[in-house]
Amino acid sequence: MTTKIRQYAIDCLKEESESILELIPHLTEDFDNAVKLILHCKGKFIITGVGKSGHMGAKIAATLASTGTPSFFINPLDAYHGDLGMIDSKDIIMAISYSGQTDELLRLIPSLKARNIPIIAMTSNPQSLLAQNALYHLNIGVKKEACPLNLAPTSSTTTTVALGDAMACALIRLRKFKASDFAQFHPGGSLGKKLLTNVTNVMRTENLPIITPQMKLSEVIIVISDGKLGQAIVIDNNDQHIIGLITDGDIRRAMIKHGKDFFDIEAREIMNTHPYIVDKKSKLTDAEELFKQHNLHTLLVSDNGKLSGILSSKDCII
């Protein structure tokens, strides 16, 4: 039974993935022109649709709005009963209907055309009334639904969302939209917090394992142990600038190399003089990238070369 259930799921996923790939030959100049139209729109990009198409349209609008394209979804019934006032001549509207014959959408066309509002149609039928009355047509047609009965909108809703995502991705590239821009629209999410948070907001500033360059390794061991970070930071005696770092790995290697003389060696003789340091004004995402690139567990945080704190890779998980 379990094997059959899994196979049913596999069949569905294959059907839907094939339907998405079949969209590629449907991409025409209309897709290019529709994206250009949206890119240069001086107003809002408004999406409408009924039923499952409406749900997919709302998702597309949400994706676009979060990636730099002012966009929202409007229910065509509400539009027909007064919400058309939310749409002005600078806006663009995209109407989604798999058949292209949805009455609630067709009834909006005269009013939109009278106000010279460009219409983009997303349907499976280029000959439909909706497609014929649109400036550009985007084809979301599928050979069959993934539904075993070929009835429930499955592959067709997937292609609708996929084509909407394709539009969003094209616009992201054309706008040169960056992760920092994305954060502005997601201040409550974890990505937004990372992109907007400085390392100073999460770094450790108390009981830092600080040592001087003249300190004997017998004392350095104690500082590293008490600090519980597996390292000690070497600070210049005069100007308090960071001049080096000693890790517990450095200590082990020094023990092996120097033997009985180990305890009399000074910190400056084994310290790493080029530790990884970030400025206190750095964003948490910049620090996170350093952790990944160099497989680090901690970073030193400085203010014009002076130690401000220590950032752990765990601090980037917010």
Coordinates of C-alpha atoms in Angstrom, one line a residue:
M1 CA 0.0 0.0 0.0
T2 CA 2.8 2.4 1.0
T3 CA 4.6 1.8 -2.4
K4 CA 1.4 2.5 -4.3
I5 CA 0.7 5.7 -2.4
R6 CA 4.2 6.9 -3.1
Q7 CA 3.9 6.1 -6.7
Y8 CA 0.7 8.1 -7.0
A9 CA 2.6 11.1 -5.7
I10 CA 5.5 10.4 -8.1
D11 CA 3.1 10.3 -11.0
C12 CA 1.6 13.6 -10.0
L13 CA 5.0 15.3 -9.6
K14 CA 6.2 14.0 -13.0
E15 CA 3.0 15.2 -14.7
E16 CA 3.3 18.7 -13.2
S17 CA 7.0 19.0 -13.8
E18 CA 6.5 18.0 -17.5
S19 CA 3.7 20.6 -17.8
I20 CA 6.1 23.3 -16.5
L21 CA 8.7 22.4 -19.1
E22 CA 6.1 22.4 -21.8
L23 CA 5.6 26.1 -21.1
I24 CA 9.0 26.9 -22.6
P25 CA 7.9 26.6 -26.2
H26 CA 4.9 28.8 -25.3
L27 CA 7.2 31.7 -24.4
T28 CA 6.8 34.2 -27.2
E29 CA 7.5 37.9 -27.8
D30 CA 4.2 38.5 -25.9
F31 CA 6.0 37.3 -22.8
D32 CA 9.0 39.7 -23.5
N33 CA 6.7 42.6 -24.2
A34 CA 4.5 41.9 -21.1
V35 CA 7.6 41.9 -18.8
K36 CA 8.9 45.1 -20.4
L37 CA 5.5 46.7 -20.0
I38 CA 5.5 45.8 -16.3
L39 CA 9.1 47.0 -15.9
H40 CA 8.3 50.5 -17.1
C41 CA 4.9 50.7 -15.5
K42 CA 4.4 54.0 -13.7
G43 CA 1.6 52.7 -11.6
K44 CA 0.6 49.3 -10.1
F45 CA 0.5 45.9 -11.6
I46 CA -2.9 44.5 -10.7
I47 CA -3.9 40.8 -11.1
T48 CA -7.4 39.4 -11.2
G49 CA -9.0 36.0 -11.5
V50 CA -11.8 33.8 -10.3
G51 CA -11.6 30.6 -8.2
K52 CA -8.3 28.6 -8.4
S53 CA -7.0 31.2 -11.0
G54 CA -7.7 33.9 -8.4
H55 CA -5.8 32.0 -5.7
M56 CA -2.8 31.6 -8.1
G57 CA -3.1 35.3 -9.1
A58 CA -2.9 36.4 -5.4
K59 CA 0.3 34.4 -5.0
I60 CA 1.8 35.9 -8.1
A61 CA 0.9 39.4 -6.9
A62 CA 2.5 38.7 -3.5
T63 CA 5.7 37.5 -5.1
L64 CA 5.9 40.5 -7.4
A65 CA 5.2 42.9 -4.6
S66 CA 8.0 41.5 -2.5
T67 CA 10.5 41.7 -5.3
G68 CA 10.2 45.3 -6.4
T69 CA 7.0 45.4 -8.5
P70 CA 4.1 47.2 -6.8
S71 CA 1.4 44.7 -7.3
F72 CA -1.9 43.5 -5.7
F73 CA -4.7 41.1 -6.4
I74 CA -8.3 42.3 -6.9
N75 CA -11.4 40.1 -7.0
P76 CA -13.2 40.7 -10.3
L77 CA -16.6 40.7 -8.6
D78 CA -15.5 43.4 -6.2
A79 CA -14.0 45.3 -9.1
Y80 CA -17.3 45.2 -11.0
H81 CA -19.1 46.6 -7.9
G82 CA -16.9 49.6 -7.2
D83 CA -13.3 48.5 -6.8
L84 CA -12.5 49.5 -10.3
G85 CA -11.9 52.9 -8.7
M86 CA -8.7 51.4 -7.3
I87 CA -7.3 51.2 -10.8
D88 CA -6.1 54.2 -12.7
S89 CA -4.7 54.9 -16.1
K90 CA -1.1 54.4 -15.1
D91 CA -1.8 50.8 -14.0
I92 CA -1.6 47.5 -15.8
I93 CA -4.0 44.6 -15.2
M94 CA -3.4 40.9 -15.8
A95 CA -6.5 38.7 -16.0
I96 CA -6.0 35.0 -15.4
S97 CA -8.5 32.5 -16.7
Y98 CA -7.6 29.0 -17.9
S99 CA -10.4 28.9 -20.5
G100 CA -10.1 32.6 -21.3
Q101 CA -13.9 32.7 -21.3
T102 CA -14.6 33.5 -17.7
D103 CA -17.6 35.8 -17.7
E104 CA -16.6 37.8 -14.6
L105 CA -13.4 38.9 -16.3
L106 CA -14.9 39.5 -19.7
R107 CA -17.4 42.0 -18.1
L108 CA -14.4 44.1 -17.0
I109 CA -12.9 44.5 -20.4
P110 CA -15.1 47.4 -21.8
S111 CA -14.5 49.5 -18.7
L112 CA -10.7 48.8 -18.8
K113 CA -10.4 49.6 -22.5
A114 CA -12.4 52.8 -22.2
R115 CA -9.8 54.0 -19.7
N116 CA -6.9 52.8 -21.9
I117 CA -5.6 50.4 -19.2
P118 CA -3.4 47.7 -20.8
I119 CA -4.6 44.2 -20.3
I120 CA -2.3 41.1 -20.1
A121 CA -4.2 37.8 -20.5
M122 CA -3.0 34.5 -19.0
T123 CA -5.0 31.7 -20.5
S124 CA -4.7 28.3 -22.2
N125 CA -6.4 29.5 -25.3
P126 CA -5.0 32.2 -27.6
Q127 CA -8.3 32.4 -29.5
S128 CA -10.4 33.0 -26.4
L129 CA -12.3 36.3 -25.9
L130 CA -10.0 37.3 -23.1
A131 CA -6.8 36.6 -25.1
Q132 CA -8.2 38.4 -28.2
N133 CA -9.0 41.5 -26.2
A134 CA -5.7 41.7 -24.4
L135 CA -2.6 43.6 -25.4
Y136 CA -0.4 40.5 -24.7
H137 CA -1.3 36.8 -24.2
L138 CA 0.6 34.4 -21.9
N139 CA -0.1 30.7 -22.6
I140 CA -0.5 28.4 -19.6
G141 CA -2.0 25.5 -21.5
V142 CA -1.3 21.9 -20.4
K143 CA -1.9 18.6 -22.2
K144 CA -3.7 17.1 -19.2
E145 CA -4.2 17.7 -15.5
A146 CA -2.2 15.7 -13.0
C147 CA -5.5 14.8 -11.4
P148 CA -6.2 11.1 -12.3
L149 CA -9.7 12.2 -13.5
N150 CA -8.2 15.0 -15.5
L151 CA -10.7 17.3 -13.8
A152 CA -9.3 19.1 -10.7
P153 CA -7.0 22.0 -11.6
T154 CA -3.5 20.6 -10.8
S155 CA -1.0 20.9 -13.6
S156 CA -2.8 24.0 -14.9
T157 CA -2.5 25.8 -11.5
T158 CA 1.1 24.8 -11.3
T159 CA 1.9 26.3 -14.7
T160 CA 0.1 29.5 -13.8
V161 CA 2.2 29.9 -10.7
A162 CA 5.4 28.9 -12.6
L163 CA 4.8 31.4 -15.3
G164 CA 4.2 34.1 -12.7
D165 CA 7.4 33.1 -11.0
A166 CA 9.2 33.3 -14.4
M167 CA 7.9 36.9 -14.8
A168 CA 9.0 37.8 -11.3
C169 CA 12.5 36.3 -11.8
A170 CA 12.9 38.2 -15.1
L171 CA 11.9 41.4 -13.4
I172 CA 14.3 40.8 -10.5
R173 CA 17.2 40.5 -13.0
L174 CA 16.1 43.5 -15.1
R175 CA 15.6 45.7 -12.0
K176 CA 19.0 44.5 -10.5
F177 CA 17.0 43.8 -7.4
K178 CA 19.3 42.9 -4.5
A179 CA 19.0 40.9 -1.3
S180 CA 19.2 44.2 0.7
D181 CA 16.2 45.5 -1.4
F182 CA 14.3 42.3 -0.6
A183 CA 14.9 42.9 3.1
Q184 CA 13.1 46.2 2.9
F185 CA 9.9 44.3 2.1
H186 CA 10.5 41.6 4.6
P187 CA 11.5 43.4 7.9
G188 CA 9.7 40.8 10.0
G189 CA 11.3 37.7 8.4
S190 CA 14.6 36.1 9.4
L191 CA 16.2 37.2 6.1
G192 CA 15.1 40.8 6.7
K193 CA 16.4 40.7 10.2
K194 CA 19.8 39.5 9.0
L195 CA 20.0 42.0 6.2
L196 CA 19.1 44.9 8.5
T197 CA 21.0 43.8 11.6
N198 CA 24.5 44.9 12.4
V199 CA 27.0 42.5 14.0
T200 CA 27.1 44.8 17.0
N201 CA 23.5 43.9 17.8
V202 CA 24.3 40.3 18.5
M203 CA 28.0 40.1 19.2
R204 CA 29.5 39.1 22.6
T205 CA 31.0 42.0 24.5
E206 CA 31.5 40.7 28.0
N207 CA 34.2 38.6 29.5
L208 CA 36.2 38.5 26.3
P209 CA 39.3 36.3 26.3
I210 CA 41.9 39.1 25.9
I211 CA 45.6 38.6 26.3
T212 CA 48.8 40.6 25.8
P213 CA 51.6 39.6 23.4
Q214 CA 54.0 39.0 26.3
M215 CA 51.7 36.7 28.1
K216 CA 53.1 33.2 28.7
L217 CA 51.3 30.3 27.1
S218 CA 50.8 28.8 30.6
E219 CA 48.5 31.8 31.3
V220 CA 47.0 31.8 27.8
I221 CA 45.6 28.3 28.3
I222 CA 43.7 29.5 31.3
V223 CA 42.3 32.5 29.5
I224 CA 41.1 30.3 26.6
S225 CA 39.5 27.8 29.0
D226 CA 37.7 30.5 30.9
G227 CA 36.5 32.3 27.7
K228 CA 34.9 29.1 26.4
L229 CA 35.3 30.2 22.8
G230 CA 38.4 28.1 22.0
Q231 CA 40.5 31.2 21.5
A232 CA 42.3 34.2 22.9
I233 CA 42.6 37.7 21.3
V234 CA 46.0 39.4 21.4
I235 CA 45.7 43.1 22.0
D236 CA 48.5 45.6 21.7
N237 CA 49.7 47.0 25.0
N238 CA 49.7 50.6 23.9
D239 CA 46.8 51.4 21.6
Q240 CA 44.6 48.4 22.4
H241 CA 44.4 47.4 18.7
I242 CA 43.9 43.7 17.7
I243 CA 47.3 42.3 16.7
G244 CA 46.6 38.6 16.7
L245 CA 44.6 35.5 17.7
I246 CA 45.5 32.2 19.4
T247 CA 43.2 29.2 19.1
D248 CA 43.2 26.0 21.1
G249 CA 44.5 24.4 17.9
D250 CA 47.5 26.8 18.0
I251 CA 48.1 25.7 21.6
R252 CA 48.1 22.0 20.8
R253 CA 50.5 22.5 17.9
A254 CA 52.8 24.6 20.1
M255 CA 52.8 21.9 22.8
I256 CA 53.9 19.3 20.2
K257 CA 56.6 21.5 18.7
H258 CA 58.1 23.0 21.9
G259 CA 57.7 20.2 24.4
K260 CA 59.0 21.2 27.9
D261 CA 59.7 24.7 26.8
F262 CA 56.1 25.3 25.9
F263 CA 55.1 27.1 29.2
D264 CA 57.8 29.7 28.8
I265 CA 56.8 30.8 25.3
E266 CA 55.1 34.1 24.8
A267 CA 51.8 34.6 23.0
R268 CA 53.3 36.7 20.2
E269 CA 55.5 33.8 19.1
I270 CA 52.6 31.6 18.1
M271 CA 49.8 34.0 17.4
N272 CA 48.1 34.3 14.0
T273 CA 48.7 37.9 13.0
H274 CA 46.0 37.9 10.3
P275 CA 42.8 36.9 12.1
Y276 CA 39.4 37.3 10.4
I277 CA 37.9 40.7 11.5
V278 CA 34.7 42.4 10.6
D279 CA 33.8 46.1 11.2
K280 CA 31.2 46.7 13.9
K281 CA 29.0 48.4 11.2
S282 CA 29.0 45.2 9.0
K283 CA 25.6 43.5 8.4
L284 CA 25.0 40.1 9.8
T285 CA 24.7 38.7 6.3
D286 CA 28.2 39.9 5.5
A287 CA 29.6 38.1 8.5
E288 CA 27.5 35.0 7.7
E289 CA 29.2 34.9 4.2
L290 CA 32.6 34.9 5.8
F291 CA 31.7 32.1 8.1
K292 CA 30.6 30.0 5.1
Q293 CA 33.6 30.9 2.9
H294 CA 36.3 30.2 5.4
N295 CA 34.6 27.6 7.6
L296 CA 34.9 29.8 10.7
H297 CA 33.2 29.5 14.1
T298 CA 34.0 33.0 15.3
L299 CA 34.9 36.4 14.0
L300 CA 36.5 39.3 15.8
V301 CA 34.5 42.6 15.6
S302 CA 36.5 45.8 15.5
D303 CA 36.0 49.6 15.7
N304 CA 38.8 51.2 13.8
G305 CA 41.1 48.3 14.6
K306 CA 40.2 48.1 18.3
L307 CA 38.3 45.1 19.7
S308 CA 34.5 45.6 20.1
G309 CA 33.4 42.1 20.5
I310 CA 33.3 38.5 19.2
L311 CA 30.7 37.1 16.9
S312 CA 29.9 33.4 16.9
S313 CA 28.5 31.6 13.8
K314 CA 25.5 30.7 16.1
D315 CA 24.8 34.4 16.5
C316 CA 23.8 34.5 12.8
I317 CA 20.9 32.2 13.4
I318 CA 18.1 34.7 14.1

